Short mmCIF file of C-alpha atoms in Angstrom, two decimals:
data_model
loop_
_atom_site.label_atom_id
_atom_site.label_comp_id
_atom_site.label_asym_id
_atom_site.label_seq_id
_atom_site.Cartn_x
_atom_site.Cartn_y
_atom_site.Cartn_z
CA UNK Z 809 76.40 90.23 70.46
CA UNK Z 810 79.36 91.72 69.35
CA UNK Z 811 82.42 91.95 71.55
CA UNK Z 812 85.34 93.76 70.40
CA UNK Z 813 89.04 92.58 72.25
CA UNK Z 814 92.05 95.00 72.56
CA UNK Z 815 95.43 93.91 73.57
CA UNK Z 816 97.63 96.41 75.43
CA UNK Z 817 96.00 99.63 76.22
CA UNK Z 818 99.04 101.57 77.99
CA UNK Z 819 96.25 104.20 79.39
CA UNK Z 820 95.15 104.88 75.75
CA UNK Z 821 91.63 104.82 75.77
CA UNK Z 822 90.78 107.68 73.39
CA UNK Z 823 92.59 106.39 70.86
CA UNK Z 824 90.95 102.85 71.09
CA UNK Z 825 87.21 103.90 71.66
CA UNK Z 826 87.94 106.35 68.64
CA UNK Z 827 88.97 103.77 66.38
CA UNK Z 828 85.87 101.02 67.50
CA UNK Z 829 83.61 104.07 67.05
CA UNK Z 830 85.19 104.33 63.31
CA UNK Z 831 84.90 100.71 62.88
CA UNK Z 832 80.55 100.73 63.59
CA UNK Z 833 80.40 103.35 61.31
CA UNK Z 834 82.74 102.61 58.00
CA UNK Z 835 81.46 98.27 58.58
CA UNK Z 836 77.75 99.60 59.98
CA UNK Z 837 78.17 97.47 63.22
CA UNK Z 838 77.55 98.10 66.83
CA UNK Z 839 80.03 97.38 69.40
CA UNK Z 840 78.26 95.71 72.39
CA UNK Z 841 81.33 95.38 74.35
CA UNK Z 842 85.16 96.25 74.89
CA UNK Z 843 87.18 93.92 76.54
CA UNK Z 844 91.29 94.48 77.30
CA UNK Z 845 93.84 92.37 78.26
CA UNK Z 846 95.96 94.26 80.53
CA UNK Z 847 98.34 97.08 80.98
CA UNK Z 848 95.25 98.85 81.28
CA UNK Z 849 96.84 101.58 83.52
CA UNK Z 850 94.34 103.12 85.70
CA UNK Z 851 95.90 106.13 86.59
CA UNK Z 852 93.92 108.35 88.61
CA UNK Z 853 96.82 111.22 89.98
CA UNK Z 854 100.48 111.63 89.62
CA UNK Z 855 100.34 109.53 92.83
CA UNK Z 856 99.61 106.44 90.91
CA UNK Z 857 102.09 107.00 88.84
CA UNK Z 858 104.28 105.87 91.71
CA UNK Z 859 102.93 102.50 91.57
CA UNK Z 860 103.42 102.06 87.58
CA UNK Z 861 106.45 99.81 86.67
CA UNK Z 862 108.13 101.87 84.56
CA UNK Z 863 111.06 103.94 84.34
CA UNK Z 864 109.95 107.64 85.50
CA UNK Z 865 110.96 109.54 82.91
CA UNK Z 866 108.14 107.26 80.73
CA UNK Z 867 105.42 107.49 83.06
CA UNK Z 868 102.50 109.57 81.75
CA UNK Z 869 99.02 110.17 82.47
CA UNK Z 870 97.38 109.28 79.42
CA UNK Z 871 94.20 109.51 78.90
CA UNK Z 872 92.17 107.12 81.62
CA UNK Z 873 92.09 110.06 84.87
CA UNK Z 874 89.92 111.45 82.14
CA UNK Z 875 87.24 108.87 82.76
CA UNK Z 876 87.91 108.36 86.34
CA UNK Z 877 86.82 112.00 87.03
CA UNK Z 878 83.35 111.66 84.47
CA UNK Z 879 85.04 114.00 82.22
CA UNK Z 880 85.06 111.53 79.77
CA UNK Z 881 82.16 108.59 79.42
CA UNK Z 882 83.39 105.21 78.14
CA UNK Z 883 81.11 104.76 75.32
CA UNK Z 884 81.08 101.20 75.55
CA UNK Z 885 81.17 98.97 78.67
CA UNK Z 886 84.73 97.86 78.87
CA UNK Z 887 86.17 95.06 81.37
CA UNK Z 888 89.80 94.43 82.03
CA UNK Z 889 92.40 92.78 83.55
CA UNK Z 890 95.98 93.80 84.77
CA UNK Z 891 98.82 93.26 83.21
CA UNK Z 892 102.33 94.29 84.43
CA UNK Z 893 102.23 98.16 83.76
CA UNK Z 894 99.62 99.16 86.07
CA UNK Z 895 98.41 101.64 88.46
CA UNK Z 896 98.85 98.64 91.20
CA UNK Z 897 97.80 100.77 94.64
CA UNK Z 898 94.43 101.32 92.45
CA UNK Z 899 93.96 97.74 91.15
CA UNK Z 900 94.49 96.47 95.16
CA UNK Z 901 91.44 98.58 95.84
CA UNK Z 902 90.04 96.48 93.72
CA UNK Z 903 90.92 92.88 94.18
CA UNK Z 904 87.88 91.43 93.98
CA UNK Z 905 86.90 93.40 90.68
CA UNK Z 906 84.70 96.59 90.43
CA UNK Z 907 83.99 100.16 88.43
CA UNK Z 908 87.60 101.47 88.12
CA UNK Z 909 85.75 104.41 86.45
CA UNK Z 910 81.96 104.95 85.52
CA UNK Z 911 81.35 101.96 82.22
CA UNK Z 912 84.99 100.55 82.97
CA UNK Z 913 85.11 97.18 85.02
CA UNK Z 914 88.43 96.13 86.22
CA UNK Z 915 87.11 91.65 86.75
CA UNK Z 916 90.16 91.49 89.83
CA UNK Z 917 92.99 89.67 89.99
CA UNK Z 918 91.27 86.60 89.15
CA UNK Z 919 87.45 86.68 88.44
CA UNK Z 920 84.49 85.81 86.70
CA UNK Z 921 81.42 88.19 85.43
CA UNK Z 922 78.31 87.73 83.05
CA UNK Z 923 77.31 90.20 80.15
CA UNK Z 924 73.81 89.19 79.13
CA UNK Z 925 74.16 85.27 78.87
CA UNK Z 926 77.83 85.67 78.66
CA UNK Z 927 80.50 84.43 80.80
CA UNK Z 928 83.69 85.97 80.92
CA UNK Z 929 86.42 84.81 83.44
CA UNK Z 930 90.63 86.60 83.83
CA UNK Z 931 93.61 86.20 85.58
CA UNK Z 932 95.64 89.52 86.20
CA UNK Z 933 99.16 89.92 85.90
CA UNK Z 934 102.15 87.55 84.43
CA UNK Z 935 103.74 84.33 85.70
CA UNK Z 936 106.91 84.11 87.88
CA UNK Z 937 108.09 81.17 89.15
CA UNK Z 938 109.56 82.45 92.39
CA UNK Z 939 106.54 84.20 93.73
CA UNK Z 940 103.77 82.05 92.75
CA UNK Z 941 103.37 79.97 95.51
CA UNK Z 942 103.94 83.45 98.20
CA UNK Z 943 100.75 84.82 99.62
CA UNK Z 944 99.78 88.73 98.67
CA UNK Z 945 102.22 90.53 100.87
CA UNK Z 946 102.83 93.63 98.61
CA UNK Z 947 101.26 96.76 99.72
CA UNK Z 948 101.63 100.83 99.14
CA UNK Z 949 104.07 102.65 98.77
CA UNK Z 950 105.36 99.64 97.00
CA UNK Z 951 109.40 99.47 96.88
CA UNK Z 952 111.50 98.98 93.88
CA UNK Z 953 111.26 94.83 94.48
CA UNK Z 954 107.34 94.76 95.14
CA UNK Z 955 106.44 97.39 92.98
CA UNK Z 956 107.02 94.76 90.40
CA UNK Z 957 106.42 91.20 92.30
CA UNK Z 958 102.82 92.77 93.18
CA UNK Z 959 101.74 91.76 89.74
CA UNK Z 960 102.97 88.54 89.82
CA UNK Z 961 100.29 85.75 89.58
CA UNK Z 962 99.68 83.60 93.05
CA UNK Z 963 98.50 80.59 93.09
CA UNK Z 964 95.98 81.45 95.32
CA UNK Z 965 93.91 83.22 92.88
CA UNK Z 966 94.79 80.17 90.27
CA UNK Z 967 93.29 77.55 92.60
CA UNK Z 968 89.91 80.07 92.84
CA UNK Z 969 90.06 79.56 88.86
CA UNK Z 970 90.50 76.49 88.98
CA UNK Z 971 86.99 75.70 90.91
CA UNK Z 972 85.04 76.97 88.62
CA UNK Z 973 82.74 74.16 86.73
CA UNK Z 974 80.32 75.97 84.93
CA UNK Z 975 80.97 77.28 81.07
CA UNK Z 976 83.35 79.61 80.61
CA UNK Z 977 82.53 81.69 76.99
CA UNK Z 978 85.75 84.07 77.08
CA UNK Z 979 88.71 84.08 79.15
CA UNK Z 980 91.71 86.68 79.24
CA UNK Z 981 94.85 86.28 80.48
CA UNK Z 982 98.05 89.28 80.09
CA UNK Z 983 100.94 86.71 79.05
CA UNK Z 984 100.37 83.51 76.75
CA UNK Z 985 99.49 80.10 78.43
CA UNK Z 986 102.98 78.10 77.81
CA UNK Z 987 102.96 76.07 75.19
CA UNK Z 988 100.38 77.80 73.17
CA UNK Z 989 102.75 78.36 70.32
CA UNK Z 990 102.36 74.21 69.41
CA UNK Z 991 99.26 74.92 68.19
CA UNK Z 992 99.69 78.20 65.67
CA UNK Z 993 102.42 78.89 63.68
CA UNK Z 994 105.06 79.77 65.48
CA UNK Z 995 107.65 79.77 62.62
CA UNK Z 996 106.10 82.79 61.23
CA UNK Z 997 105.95 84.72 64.62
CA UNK Z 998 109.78 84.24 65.41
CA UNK Z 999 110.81 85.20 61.92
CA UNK Z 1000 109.13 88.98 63.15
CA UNK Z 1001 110.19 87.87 66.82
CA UNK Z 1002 113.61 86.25 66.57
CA UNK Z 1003 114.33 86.79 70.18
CA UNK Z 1004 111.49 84.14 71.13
CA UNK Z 1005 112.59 80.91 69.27
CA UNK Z 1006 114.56 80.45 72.25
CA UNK Z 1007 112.05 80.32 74.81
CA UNK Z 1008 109.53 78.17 72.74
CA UNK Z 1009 111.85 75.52 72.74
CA UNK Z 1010 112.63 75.64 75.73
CA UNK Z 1011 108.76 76.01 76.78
CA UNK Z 1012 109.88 79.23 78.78
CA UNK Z 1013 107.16 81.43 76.83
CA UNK Z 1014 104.33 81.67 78.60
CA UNK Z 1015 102.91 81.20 81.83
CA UNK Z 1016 102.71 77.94 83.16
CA UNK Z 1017 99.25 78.85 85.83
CA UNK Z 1018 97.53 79.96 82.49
CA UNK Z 1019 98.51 76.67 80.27
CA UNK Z 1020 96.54 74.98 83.64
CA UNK Z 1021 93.80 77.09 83.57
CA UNK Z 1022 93.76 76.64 79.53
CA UNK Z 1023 93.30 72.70 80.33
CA UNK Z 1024 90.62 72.85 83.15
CA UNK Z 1025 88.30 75.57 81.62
CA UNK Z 1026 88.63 74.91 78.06
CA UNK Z 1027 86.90 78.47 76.92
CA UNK Z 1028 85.68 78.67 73.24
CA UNK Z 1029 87.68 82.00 73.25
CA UNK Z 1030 91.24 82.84 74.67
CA UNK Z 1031 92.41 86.02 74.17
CA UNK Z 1032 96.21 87.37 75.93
CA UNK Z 1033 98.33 90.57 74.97
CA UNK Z 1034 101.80 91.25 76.74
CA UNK Z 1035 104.40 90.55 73.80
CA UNK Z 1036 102.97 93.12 71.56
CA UNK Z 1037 102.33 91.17 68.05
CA UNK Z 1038 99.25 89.66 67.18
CA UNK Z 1039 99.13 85.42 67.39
CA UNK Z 1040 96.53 82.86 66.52
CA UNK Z 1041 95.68 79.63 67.76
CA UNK Z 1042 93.62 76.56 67.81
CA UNK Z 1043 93.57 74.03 70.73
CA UNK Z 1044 91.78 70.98 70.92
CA UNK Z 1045 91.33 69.08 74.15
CA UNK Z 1046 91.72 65.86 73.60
CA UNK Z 1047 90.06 63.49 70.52
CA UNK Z 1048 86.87 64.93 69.39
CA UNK Z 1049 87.00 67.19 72.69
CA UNK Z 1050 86.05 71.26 72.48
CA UNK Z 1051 88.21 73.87 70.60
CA UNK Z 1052 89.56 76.50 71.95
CA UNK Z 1053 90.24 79.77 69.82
CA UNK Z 1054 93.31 81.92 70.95
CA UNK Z 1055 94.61 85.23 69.78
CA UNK Z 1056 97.11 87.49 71.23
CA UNK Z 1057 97.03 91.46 70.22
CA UNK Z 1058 99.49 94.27 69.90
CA UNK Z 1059 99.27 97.61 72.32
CA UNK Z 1060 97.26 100.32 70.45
CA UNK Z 1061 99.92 102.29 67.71
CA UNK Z 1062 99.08 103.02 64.05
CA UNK Z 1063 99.79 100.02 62.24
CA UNK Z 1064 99.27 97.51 64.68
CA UNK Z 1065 96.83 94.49 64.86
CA UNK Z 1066 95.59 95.60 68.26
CA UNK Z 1067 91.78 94.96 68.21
CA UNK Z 1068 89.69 92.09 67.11
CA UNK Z 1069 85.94 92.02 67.27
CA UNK Z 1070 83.63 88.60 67.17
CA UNK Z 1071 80.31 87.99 67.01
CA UNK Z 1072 78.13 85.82 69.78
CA UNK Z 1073 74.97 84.14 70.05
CA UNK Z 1074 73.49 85.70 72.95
CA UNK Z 1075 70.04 86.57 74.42
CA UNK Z 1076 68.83 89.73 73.26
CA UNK Z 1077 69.51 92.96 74.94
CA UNK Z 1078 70.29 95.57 76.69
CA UNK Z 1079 72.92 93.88 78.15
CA UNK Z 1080 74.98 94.33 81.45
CA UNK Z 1081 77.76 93.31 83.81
CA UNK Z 1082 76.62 91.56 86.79
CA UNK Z 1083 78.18 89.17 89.19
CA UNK Z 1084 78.59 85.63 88.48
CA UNK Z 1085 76.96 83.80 91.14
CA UNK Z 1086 79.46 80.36 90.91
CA UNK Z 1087 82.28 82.94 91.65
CA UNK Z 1088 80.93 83.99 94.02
CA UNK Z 1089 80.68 81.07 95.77
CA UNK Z 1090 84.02 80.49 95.47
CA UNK Z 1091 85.14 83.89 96.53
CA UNK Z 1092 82.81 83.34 100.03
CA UNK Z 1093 84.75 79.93 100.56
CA UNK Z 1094 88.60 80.81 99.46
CA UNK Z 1095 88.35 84.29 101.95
CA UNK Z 1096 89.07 81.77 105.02
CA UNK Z 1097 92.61 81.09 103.83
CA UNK Z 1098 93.33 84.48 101.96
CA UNK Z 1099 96.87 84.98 102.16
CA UNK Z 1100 97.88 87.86 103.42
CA UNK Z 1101 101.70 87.69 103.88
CA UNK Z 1102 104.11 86.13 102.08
CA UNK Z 1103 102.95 82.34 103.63
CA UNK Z 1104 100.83 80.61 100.70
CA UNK Z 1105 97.99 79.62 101.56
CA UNK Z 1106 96.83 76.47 103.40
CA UNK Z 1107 94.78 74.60 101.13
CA UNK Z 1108 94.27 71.38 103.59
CA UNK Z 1109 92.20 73.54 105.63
CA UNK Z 1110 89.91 74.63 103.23
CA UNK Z 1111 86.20 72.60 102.63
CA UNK Z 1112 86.08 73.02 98.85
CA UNK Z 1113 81.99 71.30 99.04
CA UNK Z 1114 80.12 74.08 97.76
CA UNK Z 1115 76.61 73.25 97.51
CA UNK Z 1116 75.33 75.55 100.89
CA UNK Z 1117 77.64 77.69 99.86
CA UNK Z 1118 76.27 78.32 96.90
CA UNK Z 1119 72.64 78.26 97.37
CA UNK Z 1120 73.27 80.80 100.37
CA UNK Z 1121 74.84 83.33 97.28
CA UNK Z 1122 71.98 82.56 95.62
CA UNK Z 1123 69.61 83.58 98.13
CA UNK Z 1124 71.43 87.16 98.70
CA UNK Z 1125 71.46 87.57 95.08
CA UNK Z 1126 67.76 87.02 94.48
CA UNK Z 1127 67.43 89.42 97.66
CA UNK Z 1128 70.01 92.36 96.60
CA UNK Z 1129 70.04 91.69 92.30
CA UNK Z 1130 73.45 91.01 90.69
CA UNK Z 1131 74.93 94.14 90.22
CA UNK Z 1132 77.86 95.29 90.75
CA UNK Z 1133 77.86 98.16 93.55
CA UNK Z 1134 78.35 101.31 92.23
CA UNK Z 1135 81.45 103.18 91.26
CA UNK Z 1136 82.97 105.95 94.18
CA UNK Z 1137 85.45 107.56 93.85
CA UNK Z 1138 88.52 107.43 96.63
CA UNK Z 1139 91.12 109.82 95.85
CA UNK Z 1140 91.24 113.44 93.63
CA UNK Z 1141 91.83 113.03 89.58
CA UNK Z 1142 94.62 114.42 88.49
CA UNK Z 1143 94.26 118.60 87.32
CA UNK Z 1144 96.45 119.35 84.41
CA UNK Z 1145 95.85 122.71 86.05
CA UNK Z 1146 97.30 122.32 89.50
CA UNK Z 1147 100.76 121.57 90.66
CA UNK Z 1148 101.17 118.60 92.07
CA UNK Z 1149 102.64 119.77 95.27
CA UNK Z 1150 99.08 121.31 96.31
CA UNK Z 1151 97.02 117.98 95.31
CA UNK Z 1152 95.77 116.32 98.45
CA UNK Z 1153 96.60 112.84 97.28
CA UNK Z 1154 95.91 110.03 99.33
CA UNK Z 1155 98.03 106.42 99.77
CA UNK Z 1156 95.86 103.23 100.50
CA UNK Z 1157 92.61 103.49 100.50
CA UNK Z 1158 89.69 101.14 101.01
CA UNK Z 1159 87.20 101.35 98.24
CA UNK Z 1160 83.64 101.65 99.22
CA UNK Z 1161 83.31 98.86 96.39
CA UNK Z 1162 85.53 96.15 98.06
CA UNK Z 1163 83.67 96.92 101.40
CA UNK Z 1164 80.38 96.33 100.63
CA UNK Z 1165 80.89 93.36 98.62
CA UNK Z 1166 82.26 91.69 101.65
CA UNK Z 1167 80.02 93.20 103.54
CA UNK Z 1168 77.23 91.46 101.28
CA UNK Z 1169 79.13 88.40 101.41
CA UNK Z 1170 79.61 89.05 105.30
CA UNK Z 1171 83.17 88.51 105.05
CA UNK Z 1172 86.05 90.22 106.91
CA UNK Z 1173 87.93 93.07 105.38
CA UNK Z 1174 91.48 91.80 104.91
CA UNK Z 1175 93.43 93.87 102.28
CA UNK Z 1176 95.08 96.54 104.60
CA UNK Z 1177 96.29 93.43 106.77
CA UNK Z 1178 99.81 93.98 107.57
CA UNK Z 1179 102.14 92.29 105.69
CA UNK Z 1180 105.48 90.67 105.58
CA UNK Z 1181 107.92 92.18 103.48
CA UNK Z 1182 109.01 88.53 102.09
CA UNK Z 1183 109.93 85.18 103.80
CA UNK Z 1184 111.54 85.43 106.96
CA UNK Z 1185 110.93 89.30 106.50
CA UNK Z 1186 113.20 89.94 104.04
CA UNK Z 1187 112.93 91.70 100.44
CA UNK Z 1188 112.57 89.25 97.65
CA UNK Z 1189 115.16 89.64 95.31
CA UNK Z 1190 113.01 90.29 91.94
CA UNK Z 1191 115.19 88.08 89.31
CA UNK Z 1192 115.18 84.82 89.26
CA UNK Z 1193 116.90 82.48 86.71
CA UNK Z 1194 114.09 79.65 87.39
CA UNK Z 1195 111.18 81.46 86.98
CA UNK Z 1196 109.18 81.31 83.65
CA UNK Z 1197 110.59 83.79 80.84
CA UNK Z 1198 107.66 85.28 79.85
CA UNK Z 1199 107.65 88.99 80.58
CA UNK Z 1200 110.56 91.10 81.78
CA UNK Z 1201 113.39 88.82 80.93
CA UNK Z 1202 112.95 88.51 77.05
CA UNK Z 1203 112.66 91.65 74.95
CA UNK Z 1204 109.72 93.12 74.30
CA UNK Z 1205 108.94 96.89 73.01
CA UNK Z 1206 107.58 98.09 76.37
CA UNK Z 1207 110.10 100.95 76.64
CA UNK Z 1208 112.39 101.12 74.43
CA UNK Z 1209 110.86 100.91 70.55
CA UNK Z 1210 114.10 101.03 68.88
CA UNK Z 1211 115.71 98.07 67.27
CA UNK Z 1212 112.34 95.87 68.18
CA UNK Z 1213 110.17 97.80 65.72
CA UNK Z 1214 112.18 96.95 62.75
CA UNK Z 1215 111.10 93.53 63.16
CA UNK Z 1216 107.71 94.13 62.96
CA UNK Z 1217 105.99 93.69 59.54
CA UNK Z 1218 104.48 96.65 57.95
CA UNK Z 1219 101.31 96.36 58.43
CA UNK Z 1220 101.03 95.02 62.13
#
């Protein structure tokens, strides 16, 4: 099996599937598989666009409403995660993964999936100190404080991760576990980064829930994206213990190492994306103490045995089959042909996808709860000089690709 990994899309997916589709033919390969690291940016409508964190006048609808509205057909079966530029209302549809568009397969904010044999488990968004250990309380329209805490990791969704036991082949995270730069060579990244040195020795790079989940699941592959330059690592847990491979990937520009591709033993095909029945399992048991404010969740509460728990997945699973319900769509694409002021665009929707997943795992419907605005119902200021620097503090070429791009080597 061969899976190729991209690192920042920014909503380019013509460009990407263009250049894997040049890749089978010039090296006479077939691409099994696509799988992206975040900033995906799902954008459906101009309404979305609301919900991207970025400055207005660079919002843009790329390419991906193209797909959304079957225009356009992925030619390869692509999963992702989120990063922190992304269409958020659209991704909270989603929450517990599903068809963001017809052969596109957003895994959640945290979740786990299996392609043939394989098993491939992410965690959404970057790591912030200050709103890790709040519940989910961000919902649409999203203000100009939880349009960007909304894509902060929870520990919620880490402690889901964190239950899983079973092999894990690939796992994808947006921003670097901390301390991942001990084990490549850092030296040469800063001398094209500069503005990093600092944080590594400080051990501010990174996300500290990922360097956790980096220890527990030890995953034969790692890939992140997020600080746009391409970074290689090898981990080994403990004496004699399992290797992990990391990489990190550049967004999709000419000239810039944004796709890798590797090669897996796996059982022979056609292969497809189905539900992992461990996550499940864990999904069934964490709903009890989803948080849906801005109180974490109580964790003393919560019976983590899950044997019955389990084997009753497994039973509706042998019933049903293990795959993933089927793509609907909830609001109108965007028209390049209509004004905006006569599109019928909706706010918060419920996706026919989330629903009948819990409805198959007879659970409650609890993402349109309403929610606190912060602690003590206040707005949570966004900054935060304790919180990891891993994303929007240090500099990175989101925006703005001025003075950052002369640091890049030539051929990145």
């Amino acid at each position: 099996m061969r899976i190729a990994v991209e690192g920042c899309m920014h909503g380019d997916l013509d460009n990407v599937y263009k250049a894997l589709q040049y890749m089978e033919q010039v090296q006479n390969i077939k691409i099994d598989l696509l799988l992206c690291c975040g900033d995906f940016q799902a954008v459906r409508n101009e309404y979305d666009l609301k919900s991207l964190n970025v400055p207005p006048k660079y919002r843009a609808m790329n390419s991906f409403w193209k797909y959304y509205s079957g225009a356009e057909i992925a030619p390869y079966p692509t999963i992702f995660i989120g990063g922190n530029h992304e269409a958020s209302n659209y991704l909270w549809e989603l929450y517990y993964g599903g068809w963001a568009a017809p052969n596109i397969y957003f895994l959640g904010v945290a979740g786990v999936v299996k392609f043939g044999n394989i098993r491939i488990g992410g965690l959404s968004g970057i790591y912030n100190a200050r709103h890790y250990r709040l519940g989910h309380y961000e919902r649409p329209p999203y203000n100009e404080d939880t349009i960007r805490s909304v894509y902060h990791v929870r520990e919620y969704d880490v402690q889901k991760l964190m239950q899983v036991e079973e092999p894990i082949d690939i796992f994808l995270s947006h921003d670097w576990p901390v301390g991942i730069t001990d084990y490549g060579n850092w030296k040469q990244l800063v001398k094209f980064k500069p503005f990093f040195e600092k944080e590594i020795q400080e051990r501010r790079l990174g996300s500290k829930a990922a360097a956790e989940l980096l220890e527990k699941l030890k995953p034969p592959y790692w890939f992140s994206a997020h600080l746009h330059c391409k970074f290689a690592a090898l981990v080994q847990h403990g004496e004699g213990g399992p290797l992990t491979k990391f990489l990190a990937l550049d967004k999709c520009l000419p000239k810039r190492k944004f796709l890798q591709v590797i090669e897996l033993e796996a059982e022979p095909g056609p292969y497809e994306i189905h539900y992992d029945e461990e996550w499940l399992a864990i999904t069934r048991r964490f709903h009890e103490i989803f948080p849906s404010t801005a109180k974490n969740a109580n964790y003393g509460n919560l019976r983590l045995q899950m044997q019955d728990c389990r084997q009753w997945v497994q039973s509706r699973l042998k019933e049903r089959g293990a795959k993933p319900f089927e793509f609907v769509m909830t609001v109108p694409c965007y028209d390049p042909s209509r004004s905006v002021s006569n599109s019928p665009l909706a706010g918060c929707n419920r996706n026919p996808q989330t629903e009948s997943l819990l409805k198959f795992l007879e659970l409650p419907y609890l993402l349109d709860d309403i929610s606190e605005s912060g602690p003590s119902g206040s707005s949570i200021p966004f900054s935060d000089s304790g919180s990891f620097v891993n994303s929007e503090d240090i500099q990175i070429d989101d925006i703005d690709d001025g003075d950052e791009e002369s640091a890049e080597p030539e051929d990145a």
